[in-house]
Coordinates of C-alpha atoms in Angstrom, one line a residue:
Chain P
M1 CA 18.5 29.6 7.7
S2 CA 16.8 28.6 4.5
S3 CA 17.2 31.7 2.7
L4 CA 20.8 32.0 3.9
A5 CA 21.4 28.7 2.0
V6 CA 19.6 30.1 -1.1
R7 CA 21.7 33.4 -1.0
K8 CA 24.8 31.4 -0.7
A9 CA 24.1 29.1 -3.5
A10 CA 23.2 32.0 -6.0
P11 CA 26.6 33.4 -6.3
A12 CA 28.4 30.0 -6.6
A13 CA 26.5 29.3 -9.6
G14 CA 27.9 32.3 -11.3
T15 CA 25.7 35.5 -10.8
T16 CA 26.9 38.4 -12.4
P17 CA 27.8 40.8 -9.3
G18 CA 26.0 44.1 -9.3
T19 CA 22.9 43.3 -11.4
A20 CA 20.3 42.3 -8.9
Q21 CA 18.1 40.6 -11.3
G22 CA 20.8 39.0 -13.7
P23 CA 20.1 36.7 -16.6
P24 CA 18.1 33.6 -15.9
L25 CA 20.7 31.0 -14.5
R26 CA 20.3 27.6 -15.8
R27 CA 22.2 25.8 -13.2
R28 CA 20.7 27.5 -10.1
I29 CA 18.9 25.3 -8.1
A30 CA 15.9 25.9 -5.7
L31 CA 17.6 24.7 -2.6
V32 CA 14.8 24.6 0.1
P33 CA 12.3 22.8 -2.4
T34 CA 15.0 20.3 -3.4
L35 CA 16.2 19.6 0.3
T36 CA 12.4 19.3 1.2
L37 CA 11.7 16.9 -1.0
L38 CA 14.9 14.8 -0.5
L39 CA 13.8 14.6 3.3
G40 CA 10.4 13.4 2.3
A41 CA 11.9 10.8 -0.2
I42 CA 14.5 9.8 2.7
Y43 CA 11.4 9.3 5.1
C44 CA 9.5 7.3 2.7
L45 CA 12.3 5.1 1.5
L46 CA 13.7 4.4 5.2
P47 CA 11.4 1.4 5.9
V48 CA 12.4 -0.2 2.5
A49 CA 15.9 0.3 2.9
W50 CA 15.5 -1.3 6.4
V51 CA 13.5 -4.1 5.3
L52 CA 16.3 -4.8 2.5
I53 CA 19.2 -4.9 5.1
A54 CA 17.1 -6.9 7.8
A55 CA 16.3 -9.5 5.4
T56 CA 20.0 -10.1 5.2
K57 CA 20.4 -10.7 9.2
S58 CA 20.1 -13.8 10.8
G59 CA 17.9 -14.4 13.8
S60 CA 20.6 -13.5 16.3
E61 CA 22.0 -10.8 14.0
L62 CA 18.6 -9.1 14.1
F63 CA 18.6 -8.1 17.7
S64 CA 22.0 -7.8 18.2
T65 CA 23.9 -5.9 15.5
F66 CA 23.3 -2.4 14.3
T67 CA 20.2 -1.9 12.2
F68 CA 21.6 -0.6 9.0
L69 CA 24.6 -3.1 9.0
P70 CA 23.9 -6.1 6.7
G71 CA 23.9 -9.5 8.1
T72 CA 25.0 -12.8 6.8
G73 CA 21.9 -14.9 6.9
F74 CA 20.1 -13.8 3.6
A75 CA 20.5 -17.4 2.0
D76 CA 19.4 -19.2 5.1
N77 CA 16.6 -16.9 5.5
L78 CA 15.3 -17.5 2.0
S79 CA 15.6 -21.1 2.2
D80 CA 13.8 -21.1 5.6
L81 CA 11.0 -19.2 4.0
N82 CA 11.0 -21.6 1.1
A83 CA 10.7 -24.5 3.7
Y84 CA 8.4 -23.0 5.9
R85 CA 5.2 -25.3 5.9
D86 CA 6.1 -26.7 2.3
G87 CA 6.4 -23.4 0.8
V88 CA 3.1 -22.0 1.9
Y89 CA 4.5 -18.6 1.4
W90 CA 4.6 -19.0 -2.4
Q91 CA 1.1 -20.2 -2.2
W92 CA 0.1 -16.9 -0.7
M93 CA 2.0 -14.9 -3.4
G94 CA 0.3 -16.8 -6.1
N95 CA -3.2 -16.3 -4.3
S96 CA -2.5 -12.5 -4.2
A97 CA -1.5 -12.6 -7.8
L98 CA -4.7 -14.3 -8.8
Y99 CA -6.9 -12.1 -6.7
A100 CA -5.4 -8.9 -7.6
G101 CA -4.9 -10.1 -11.5
L102 CA -8.1 -11.5 -12.2
G103 CA -10.1 -9.1 -9.8
A104 CA -8.6 -6.1 -11.6
V105 CA -9.2 -7.5 -14.9
L106 CA -12.8 -8.3 -14.3
S107 CA -13.2 -4.9 -12.4
T108 CA -11.5 -3.0 -15.3
A109 CA -14.0 -4.8 -17.9
V110 CA -17.1 -3.7 -15.8
S111 CA -15.8 -0.3 -15.0
A112 CA -15.1 0.1 -18.9
I113 CA -18.5 -0.9 -20.1
S114 CA -20.4 1.0 -17.4
G115 CA -18.3 4.0 -17.4
Y116 CA -18.6 3.9 -21.4
A117 CA -22.6 3.5 -21.0
L118 CA -22.7 6.6 -18.6
A119 CA -20.5 8.9 -20.8
I120 CA -21.9 8.3 -24.1
Y121 CA -25.5 7.7 -23.9
R122 CA -28.5 9.9 -22.8
F123 CA -30.9 7.8 -21.2
K124 CA -33.5 7.9 -18.7
G125 CA -32.3 7.1 -15.2
R126 CA -28.9 7.8 -16.1
E127 CA -28.0 10.1 -13.2
A128 CA -29.9 8.1 -10.8
V129 CA -27.7 5.1 -11.6
F130 CA -24.7 6.9 -11.5
N131 CA -25.4 8.3 -8.1
V132 CA -26.5 5.0 -6.6
L133 CA -23.3 3.6 -7.8
M134 CA -21.2 6.5 -6.3
A135 CA -23.0 6.0 -2.8
G136 CA -21.1 2.8 -3.0
V137 CA -17.8 4.5 -2.6
L138 CA -18.8 6.0 0.7
M139 CA -20.1 2.5 1.9
P140 CA -17.5 1.4 4.6
P141 CA -16.2 -1.8 3.8
V142 CA -16.8 -3.1 7.0
I143 CA -20.8 -2.5 6.8
L144 CA -20.5 -4.8 3.8
A145 CA -18.1 -7.2 4.7
I146 CA -19.8 -8.8 7.7
P147 CA -23.2 -9.3 6.0
Q148 CA -21.3 -10.3 2.8
Y149 CA -19.8 -13.0 4.9
L150 CA -23.0 -14.1 6.3
L151 CA -24.5 -14.2 2.9
M152 CA -21.7 -16.1 1.4
A153 CA -21.9 -18.4 4.3
K154 CA -25.6 -19.0 3.3
A155 CA -24.6 -19.7 -0.2
D156 CA -21.8 -22.0 0.8
L157 CA -19.2 -19.8 -0.7
A158 CA -17.7 -18.6 2.4
D159 CA -13.8 -19.7 2.5
S160 CA -13.5 -19.9 -1.2
Y161 CA -11.6 -18.2 -3.9
W162 CA -14.8 -16.5 -5.0
S163 CA -15.7 -15.0 -1.5
V164 CA -12.6 -12.6 -2.0
L165 CA -13.0 -12.2 -5.7
L166 CA -16.3 -11.2 -6.4
P167 CA -17.1 -8.6 -4.1
L168 CA -14.3 -6.5 -5.4
V169 CA -15.5 -6.7 -9.0
L170 CA -17.6 -3.7 -8.8
S171 CA -15.5 -0.7 -8.1
P172 CA -17.5 2.5 -7.9
Y173 CA -14.1 4.4 -8.1
G174 CA -13.2 2.4 -11.2
V175 CA -16.7 3.2 -12.8
Y176 CA -16.4 7.0 -12.0
L177 CA -12.8 7.1 -13.4
A178 CA -13.9 5.1 -16.6
R179 CA -16.8 7.4 -17.2
I180 CA -14.6 10.6 -16.9
Y181 CA -12.0 9.0 -19.4
A182 CA -14.8 7.7 -21.7
A183 CA -16.3 11.4 -22.1
A184 CA -12.9 12.8 -22.6
A185 CA -11.6 10.4 -25.1
V186 CA -14.3 9.0 -27.1
P187 CA -15.8 11.6 -29.3
A188 CA -19.4 11.5 -30.1
D189 CA -19.0 12.0 -33.7
V190 CA -17.0 8.9 -33.8
V191 CA -19.7 6.8 -32.3
E192 CA -22.2 8.6 -34.7
A193 CA -19.9 7.6 -37.7
G194 CA -20.1 3.9 -36.5
R195 CA -23.6 4.1 -36.4
M196 CA -24.0 5.5 -39.9
D197 CA -22.0 2.6 -41.0
G198 CA -24.3 0.3 -39.5
A199 CA -22.2 -1.3 -36.8
S200 CA -24.2 -2.7 -33.7
E201 CA -23.7 -0.7 -30.3
W202 CA -21.6 -3.5 -29.0
R203 CA -19.2 -3.6 -32.1
I204 CA -18.7 0.3 -31.7
F205 CA -17.9 -0.3 -28.1
T206 CA -15.6 -3.2 -28.6
R207 CA -13.8 -2.0 -31.7
I208 CA -13.9 1.8 -31.7
A209 CA -14.4 3.1 -28.2
L210 CA -12.3 0.6 -26.3
P211 CA -9.2 1.1 -27.9
M212 CA -9.4 4.7 -27.4
M213 CA -10.1 4.1 -23.6
V214 CA -6.8 2.1 -23.2
P215 CA -4.8 4.5 -21.5
G216 CA -7.4 5.1 -19.0
L217 CA -8.3 1.7 -18.5
V218 CA -4.4 1.0 -17.5
T219 CA -4.9 3.3 -14.7
V220 CA -8.1 1.7 -13.6
F221 CA -6.6 -1.7 -13.7
L222 CA -3.4 -0.7 -11.7
F223 CA -5.7 1.1 -9.3
Q224 CA -7.5 -1.8 -8.8
F225 CA -4.7 -4.3 -8.8
V226 CA -3.0 -2.1 -5.9
A227 CA -6.3 -2.0 -3.9
V228 CA -6.9 -5.8 -4.0
W229 CA -3.2 -6.6 -3.4
N230 CA -3.2 -4.5 -0.2
N231 CA -6.6 -5.6 0.8
F232 CA -6.6 -7.0 4.3
L233 CA -10.1 -6.9 5.9
L234 CA -12.1 -8.9 3.4
P235 CA -9.9 -11.8 3.2
Y236 CA -9.5 -11.6 7.1
I237 CA -13.1 -11.8 7.3
M238 CA -13.6 -14.4 4.6
L239 CA -11.2 -17.0 4.8
S240 CA -10.1 -19.5 7.4
D241 CA -8.2 -22.0 5.0
D242 CA -4.5 -20.7 5.0
E243 CA -4.0 -22.4 1.7
K244 CA -6.3 -19.6 0.3
F245 CA -4.8 -16.6 2.1
P246 CA -3.4 -13.8 0.0
I247 CA 0.2 -12.6 0.9
T248 CA -1.0 -9.7 3.3
L249 CA -3.1 -12.2 5.4
G250 CA -0.3 -14.8 5.5
L251 CA 2.2 -12.3 6.7
F252 CA -0.1 -11.4 9.3
T253 CA -0.8 -14.8 10.6
L254 CA 3.2 -15.4 10.5
L255 CA 3.9 -12.3 12.5
E256 CA 1.1 -13.3 15.1
Q257 CA 2.8 -16.8 15.6
G258 CA 6.1 -14.7 15.7
S259 CA 5.3 -13.1 19.0
N260 CA 5.5 -16.5 20.4
T261 CA 8.4 -17.9 18.4
P262 CA 10.5 -15.1 17.7
A263 CA 12.6 -17.2 15.4
L264 CA 9.8 -16.5 12.8
Y265 CA 10.7 -12.7 12.8
T266 CA 13.3 -13.5 10.1
L267 CA 10.9 -15.1 8.0
V268 CA 8.4 -12.5 8.5
I269 CA 10.9 -9.9 7.5
T270 CA 12.2 -11.6 4.4
G271 CA 8.7 -12.3 3.5
A272 CA 7.7 -8.7 3.6
L273 CA 10.5 -7.7 1.5
L274 CA 9.5 -10.4 -1.3
A275 CA 6.0 -9.3 -1.0
V276 CA 6.9 -5.5 -1.6
I277 CA 9.0 -6.4 -4.7
P278 CA 6.5 -7.3 -7.3
L279 CA 4.3 -4.1 -6.8
I280 CA 7.4 -1.8 -6.6
A281 CA 8.6 -3.7 -9.8
L282 CA 5.0 -3.1 -11.3
F283 CA 5.0 0.6 -10.5
L284 CA 8.5 1.1 -12.1
V285 CA 7.8 -0.6 -15.4
I286 CA 4.0 0.8 -15.9
Q287 CA 4.7 4.4 -14.4
R288 CA 5.0 6.0 -17.6
F289 CA 1.6 4.5 -19.0
W290 CA -0.1 5.4 -16.0
S291 CA -2.0 8.6 -16.3
L292 CA -1.9 9.9 -12.8
D293 CA -4.2 12.9 -14.1
L294 CA -7.0 10.7 -13.9
L295 CA -6.9 9.8 -10.4
S296 CA -7.5 13.7 -9.3
G297 CA -10.5 13.6 -11.9
A298 CA -8.6 16.0 -14.3
V299 CA -8.3 14.7 -17.9
K300 CA -6.5 16.8 -20.5
S301 CA -8.4 16.4 -23.8
Chain N
M1 CA -37.6 0.4 -42.4
T2 CA -37.2 -2.8 -40.1
S3 CA -33.6 -2.3 -39.8
A4 CA -33.9 1.1 -38.9
R5 CA -36.5 0.2 -36.3
R6 CA -34.2 -2.5 -35.0
R7 CA -31.2 -0.1 -34.8
S8 CA -33.1 2.7 -32.9
Y9 CA -34.3 -0.1 -30.5
G10 CA -30.7 -1.2 -30.3
V11 CA -29.2 2.2 -29.3
K12 CA -32.2 2.6 -26.9
G13 CA -31.5 -0.7 -25.3
A14 CA -27.8 -0.5 -25.4
P15 CA -27.1 1.6 -22.0
Y16 CA -29.0 -0.7 -20.0
A17 CA -27.6 -3.8 -21.4
F18 CA -24.2 -2.3 -20.9
L19 CA -25.0 -1.5 -17.2
L20 CA -26.5 -5.1 -16.5
P21 CA -23.2 -6.4 -15.2
A22 CA -22.6 -3.5 -12.9
T23 CA -26.3 -3.6 -11.7
I24 CA -26.2 -7.1 -10.7
L25 CA -23.1 -6.9 -8.8
F26 CA -24.4 -3.9 -7.0
A27 CA -27.5 -5.7 -6.1
L28 CA -25.8 -8.9 -4.9
F29 CA -22.6 -7.3 -3.3
F30 CA -23.7 -3.8 -2.2
A31 CA -27.4 -3.6 -1.8
L32 CA -28.2 -6.9 -0.5
P33 CA -25.4 -6.9 2.2
I34 CA -26.4 -3.4 3.4
G35 CA -30.1 -4.3 3.7
Y36 CA -29.2 -7.4 5.5
A37 CA -26.8 -5.6 8.1
V38 CA -29.7 -3.3 8.7
W39 CA -32.1 -6.1 9.2
L40 CA -29.7 -8.0 11.4
S41 CA -29.1 -4.9 13.5
L42 CA -33.0 -4.8 14.3
H43 CA -33.1 -8.2 15.5
K44 CA -31.7 -10.6 18.2
V45 CA -31.7 -14.3 19.0
Q46 CA -34.4 -15.8 21.6
V47 CA -33.3 -18.9 23.1
K48 CA -36.3 -21.3 24.2
G49 CA -35.4 -23.6 27.3
L50 CA -32.0 -24.7 27.0
G51 CA -31.2 -23.5 23.4
L52 CA -31.0 -27.0 22.4
G53 CA -32.5 -28.7 19.4
S54 CA -33.8 -27.3 16.2
G55 CA -36.2 -24.4 16.7
A56 CA -34.8 -23.6 20.3
R57 CA -33.1 -20.4 18.8
S58 CA -35.0 -17.8 16.8
E59 CA -34.8 -14.7 15.6
V60 CA -37.2 -11.9 16.9
W61 CA -37.5 -8.4 16.6
A62 CA -35.3 -6.2 18.9
G63 CA -36.3 -2.7 17.8
L64 CA -33.5 -0.4 18.7
E65 CA -32.1 -2.4 21.4
N66 CA -28.8 -3.2 19.7
Y67 CA -28.5 0.4 18.9
T68 CA -29.0 1.7 22.4
G69 CA -26.6 -1.1 23.5
A70 CA -23.9 -0.2 21.0
L71 CA -24.2 3.5 21.8
T72 CA -24.0 3.1 25.6
D73 CA -21.2 0.6 25.5
P74 CA -17.8 2.0 26.9
E75 CA -15.8 0.1 24.5
L76 CA -17.3 1.6 21.3
I77 CA -17.2 5.1 22.7
D78 CA -13.5 4.7 23.9
G79 CA -12.9 3.2 20.4
A80 CA -14.4 6.0 18.8
L81 CA -12.4 8.6 20.9
R82 CA -9.3 6.9 20.0
V83 CA -9.7 7.2 16.3
L84 CA -11.0 10.7 16.6
G85 CA -7.7 11.6 18.2
Y86 CA -5.6 9.4 15.6
G87 CA -7.6 11.1 12.8
A88 CA -6.9 14.6 14.2
I89 CA -3.1 13.9 13.9
V90 CA -3.0 11.9 10.7
V91 CA -5.4 14.0 8.6
P92 CA -3.8 17.3 9.1
V93 CA -0.1 16.1 9.0
M94 CA -0.7 13.8 6.0
L95 CA -2.4 16.3 3.8
G96 CA -0.2 19.5 4.9
L97 CA 2.9 17.3 4.0
A98 CA 1.1 16.3 0.7
L99 CA 0.4 19.9 0.0
V100 CA 3.9 21.0 0.9
F101 CA 5.6 18.4 -1.2
A102 CA 3.4 19.2 -4.3
L103 CA 4.1 22.9 -4.0
M104 CA 7.9 22.1 -3.8
L105 CA 7.4 19.7 -6.9
D106 CA 5.8 22.5 -8.8
S107 CA 8.3 25.3 -7.9
D108 CA 10.9 26.5 -10.4
K109 CA 14.2 24.9 -10.9
V110 CA 13.7 22.1 -8.2
R111 CA 16.3 19.1 -8.7
L112 CA 15.8 15.4 -8.5
A113 CA 11.8 16.0 -8.8
P114 CA 11.2 13.0 -11.0
F115 CA 13.1 11.0 -8.2
T116 CA 11.7 12.3 -5.2
R117 CA 8.0 12.1 -6.5
L118 CA 8.5 8.6 -7.3
A119 CA 9.9 7.8 -4.0
I120 CA 7.4 9.6 -2.0
F121 CA 4.5 8.1 -3.9
L122 CA 6.2 4.4 -3.4
P123 CA 4.6 3.8 -0.2
Y124 CA 1.2 3.6 -1.8
A125 CA 2.3 0.3 -3.4
V126 CA 3.0 -1.2 -0.1
P127 CA 0.2 -2.8 1.6
G128 CA -1.2 -1.3 4.9
V129 CA -0.3 -4.8 6.6
V130 CA 3.3 -4.8 5.5
A131 CA 3.8 -1.1 6.3
A132 CA 2.6 -1.4 9.8
L133 CA 4.6 -4.7 10.0
L134 CA 8.0 -2.5 8.9
W135 CA 7.3 0.3 11.0
G136 CA 6.4 -2.1 13.7
F137 CA 9.8 -3.6 13.9
L138 CA 11.4 0.0 13.4
Y139 CA 9.7 0.8 16.7
L140 CA 11.1 -2.0 18.7
P141 CA 13.8 -0.7 20.7
D142 CA 16.1 -3.7 20.2
V143 CA 16.0 -3.3 16.2
S144 CA 15.2 0.3 15.8
P145 CA 17.8 2.9 14.6
F146 CA 16.1 5.8 16.3
Y147 CA 16.5 4.0 19.9
F148 CA 20.3 3.5 18.7
V149 CA 20.6 7.2 17.9
L150 CA 18.7 8.6 21.0
E151 CA 21.0 6.3 23.1
K152 CA 24.1 7.6 21.6
L153 CA 22.9 11.1 22.3
G154 CA 22.0 10.3 25.7
L155 CA 18.4 11.3 25.1
P156 CA 15.2 10.0 26.4
Q157 CA 13.8 7.0 24.7
P158 CA 9.9 7.1 24.5
D159 CA 7.9 4.2 24.4
L160 CA 6.5 4.0 20.8
L161 CA 4.0 1.1 21.4
D162 CA 2.2 2.3 24.5
G163 CA 0.4 5.3 25.8
G164 CA 0.6 8.5 23.7
G165 CA 3.5 7.2 21.8
L166 CA 1.2 4.6 20.2
Y167 CA -0.8 7.4 18.6
A168 CA 2.2 8.9 17.2
A169 CA 3.2 5.4 16.1
L170 CA 0.0 4.4 14.2
S171 CA -0.4 7.9 13.0
N172 CA 3.1 7.8 11.4
I173 CA 2.2 4.4 9.5
A174 CA -0.9 6.2 8.0
V175 CA 1.1 9.3 7.1
W176 CA 3.7 7.5 5.4
G177 CA 1.4 5.2 3.5
G178 CA -1.0 8.1 2.2
T179 CA 1.1 11.4 1.8
G180 CA 2.4 10.3 -1.6
F181 CA -1.0 9.7 -3.1
N182 CA -2.3 12.7 -1.9
M183 CA 0.6 14.9 -3.2
I184 CA 0.0 13.2 -6.7
V185 CA -3.4 14.3 -6.8
I186 CA -2.7 18.0 -5.5
Y187 CA 0.5 18.1 -7.8
T188 CA -1.6 17.0 -10.9
S189 CA -4.1 19.9 -10.1
L190 CA -1.4 22.2 -9.8
Q191 CA 0.1 21.5 -13.1
S192 CA -3.2 22.2 -15.1
I193 CA -3.2 25.9 -13.8
P194 CA -2.1 27.8 -17.0
A195 CA 1.2 29.5 -16.9
E196 CA -0.2 32.8 -17.8
V197 CA -1.5 33.2 -14.1
Y198 CA 2.1 33.1 -12.5
E199 CA 3.5 35.5 -15.2
A200 CA 0.9 38.0 -14.3
A201 CA 1.7 37.5 -10.7
K202 CA 5.5 37.8 -11.2
L203 CA 5.1 41.2 -13.2
D204 CA 3.1 42.1 -10.3
G205 CA 6.0 41.7 -8.1
A206 CA 4.4 38.5 -6.0
T207 CA 7.4 36.3 -4.4
P208 CA 7.1 32.7 -4.8
L209 CA 5.7 32.3 -1.2
Q210 CA 3.2 34.9 -2.0
I211 CA 2.3 32.9 -5.2
A212 CA 1.9 29.7 -3.5
L213 CA -0.5 31.1 -0.7
R214 CA -2.5 33.6 -2.9
I215 CA -2.7 31.8 -6.0
K216 CA -1.7 28.2 -6.2
I217 CA -3.4 27.1 -2.8
P218 CA -6.8 28.7 -3.6
M219 CA -6.7 27.0 -7.1
V220 CA -6.2 23.7 -5.8
A221 CA -8.9 23.9 -3.2
P222 CA -11.2 21.4 -4.9
S223 CA -8.5 18.6 -4.9
L224 CA -7.7 19.6 -1.4
V225 CA -11.6 18.9 -0.3
L226 CA -11.4 15.7 -2.3
T227 CA -8.4 14.5 -0.5
F228 CA -9.8 15.5 2.7
F229 CA -13.1 13.7 2.1
F230 CA -11.3 10.4 1.4
S231 CA -8.7 10.8 4.0
I232 CA -11.8 11.3 6.7
I233 CA -13.5 8.1 5.3
A234 CA -10.3 6.0 5.8
T235 CA -9.4 7.0 8.9
L236 CA -12.7 6.4 10.6
Q237 CA -12.3 2.7 9.1
V238 CA -8.9 2.1 10.5
F239 CA -8.3 -1.7 10.9
S240 CA -5.2 -3.3 9.2
E241 CA -2.4 -1.2 10.9
P242 CA -3.5 -1.5 14.6
T243 CA -4.2 -5.1 14.0
T244 CA -1.0 -5.8 12.6
L245 CA 0.7 -4.1 15.6
K246 CA -1.4 -6.1 18.1
P247 CA 1.0 -9.1 18.1
L248 CA 4.0 -6.6 18.8
T249 CA 2.6 -4.9 21.9
N250 CA 0.1 -5.5 24.5
S251 CA -1.4 -1.8 24.4
V252 CA -3.6 -2.5 21.2
S253 CA -6.7 -4.3 22.3
T254 CA -9.1 -6.0 20.3
T255 CA -11.3 -3.0 20.6
W256 CA -8.8 -0.4 19.7
S257 CA -10.7 1.0 16.7
P258 CA -14.5 0.8 16.4
L259 CA -14.0 -1.3 13.5
M260 CA -12.0 -3.8 15.4
K261 CA -14.7 -4.1 18.1
V262 CA -17.3 -4.9 15.4
H263 CA -15.1 -7.5 14.1
R264 CA -14.6 -9.1 17.5
D265 CA -18.2 -8.8 18.2
A266 CA -18.9 -10.8 15.0
F267 CA -16.3 -13.3 15.2
G268 CA -14.8 -13.4 18.6
E269 CA -18.3 -13.2 20.5
G270 CA -20.4 -14.4 17.7
D271 CA -23.0 -11.6 18.4
I272 CA -23.6 -10.7 14.5
Y273 CA -26.7 -8.6 15.7
A274 CA -24.7 -6.2 17.9
A275 CA -21.9 -6.4 15.2
A276 CA -24.4 -5.3 12.6
A277 CA -25.7 -2.5 14.5
G278 CA -22.1 -1.4 15.3
A279 CA -21.2 -1.5 11.4
V280 CA -24.4 0.5 10.8
I281 CA -23.5 3.4 13.3
I282 CA -20.2 3.6 11.8
A283 CA -21.4 4.0 8.4
V284 CA -23.9 6.7 9.5
A285 CA -20.9 8.4 11.5
T286 CA -18.7 8.2 8.3
L287 CA -21.4 9.5 6.1
V288 CA -22.5 12.4 8.5
L289 CA -18.9 13.5 9.0
S290 CA -17.8 13.5 5.4
F291 CA -21.0 15.0 4.2
G292 CA -20.7 17.6 6.8
F293 CA -17.2 18.3 5.7
L294 CA -18.2 18.6 2.1
R295 CA -21.1 21.0 2.7
A296 CA -18.9 23.1 5.0
A297 CA -16.5 23.1 2.3
N298 CA -18.8 24.1 -0.6
S299 CA -20.6 26.8 1.5
R300 CA -17.1 28.4 2.1
Q301 CA -16.3 28.3 -1.5
K302 CA -19.4 29.9 -2.5
Q303 CA -18.7 32.6 0.0
E304 CA -15.2 33.2 -1.3
A305 CA -16.6 33.5 -4.9
A306 CA -19.4 35.7 -3.8
R307 CA -16.6 38.2 -2.5

């Protein structure tokens, strides 16, 4: 069927009849790949489209009208969400922004300086340090999270902002990406030239190398931001005071209560929509600066 | 002389100074917790008398007792089997789709590529909890468009929140969330293949399908190995999706996945020693499975290269 579609498409675009291999046609479309990708895009956008529409429905419309028929309750849902427990929802959003923003900044800084050191210097124990850090990638968060909680509790830090922020600052994957990028983007002669001019190692790093690493560091920052924003396990284990919850945990508790009080379902749905918007916006704005090739470990020099 | 010496000293000390923050953080938040988990897993609480008063409860050496307990615990074994079944669906479907989409994006004359690429990548930005929540509602018969369509067509309506349907439902959430990221990784490495390779193949009369199967897929094998590796690790640790679906259905127990059981042991039952043993077992299983996979993949690649 697919090959039929391709054959049909070809003459429509104006093939010269008779020549099997006519001149390359600018307007010919590869139908099978395009359709496959479109199906994939529809699949991926479906829940997003659903939540956009479902957020406009009132509680009674949610279970009674057709799924993709817009409702009339969006303004009410928004004000209900706003009023829920004195606006705790916005507290959650603020907490997530704090955890993800500050966490990603700190994490990017640590990754940058560690990655730079591992890429530029030849020193004793370099590979050993790198391998031990990388072993951290493979450590399941669960083996870490429970003892981290117990240790935090001993240090009297459990259920604090620090307990969610600090364990995420060191990102082995971030160090790995920064190392690859530093090796590709910072030429050894530039570092050498800085030394000849008498600059200290710290000055060479902050004034010369760091600006060269910026595109790679944007990727590290975004990667960490998304990872922390999406994190659930660590705050779920660390926090009990819901004023400190990030949005993922807040929505989860709301859904849990919703199973007893279905009226809360509309709040959950509206809340989910609003929670997705900042990240999607971030994606659309920054995607041009984001070097995706870094994620696969391939850097074009 | 002095300045030269100081400078060379500075250069020598610099990498260690630069790595200091990472080292301290690693010691505090990786090494120490891992060591503590292993220590806990080898201990248990002994209660003297009624267990009241200070000193009545003390931690004593338990040897491998917690481990034998965990490994013979039917809840943990059932959870492990469920997750293996779930992984057997998620990993091949997700990576298969990621590979197909990456190849389609890379093909000639494809339209709407930037839009579809972004759309398929978009779920990566959606937290696992929110993804599970959205799909969870789409699985509810009263809300779901699928049930509406099936009903209009007079087709049977499977229960997606129970039995075998639950596996499909959970797998779908993971596939939805993970395909785009893996697609980008594979697509990026496809793009780094030099165009001359294709020119040569086309001159030899290879069809696009042959080029995809014989040239493109073998050349992106390293990134396929990488995505497999990360998918296996992520799958074995599935936690937030089943936990999120739990309020919507009674078929997700508190011990659905091994990780959920570890969490329940630690915080529901308060037995941190059993929980630590469970966590160590999951960690070891993850490492064994992922490294076993890497070794198998590497030796296969060496064989191919030797041919």
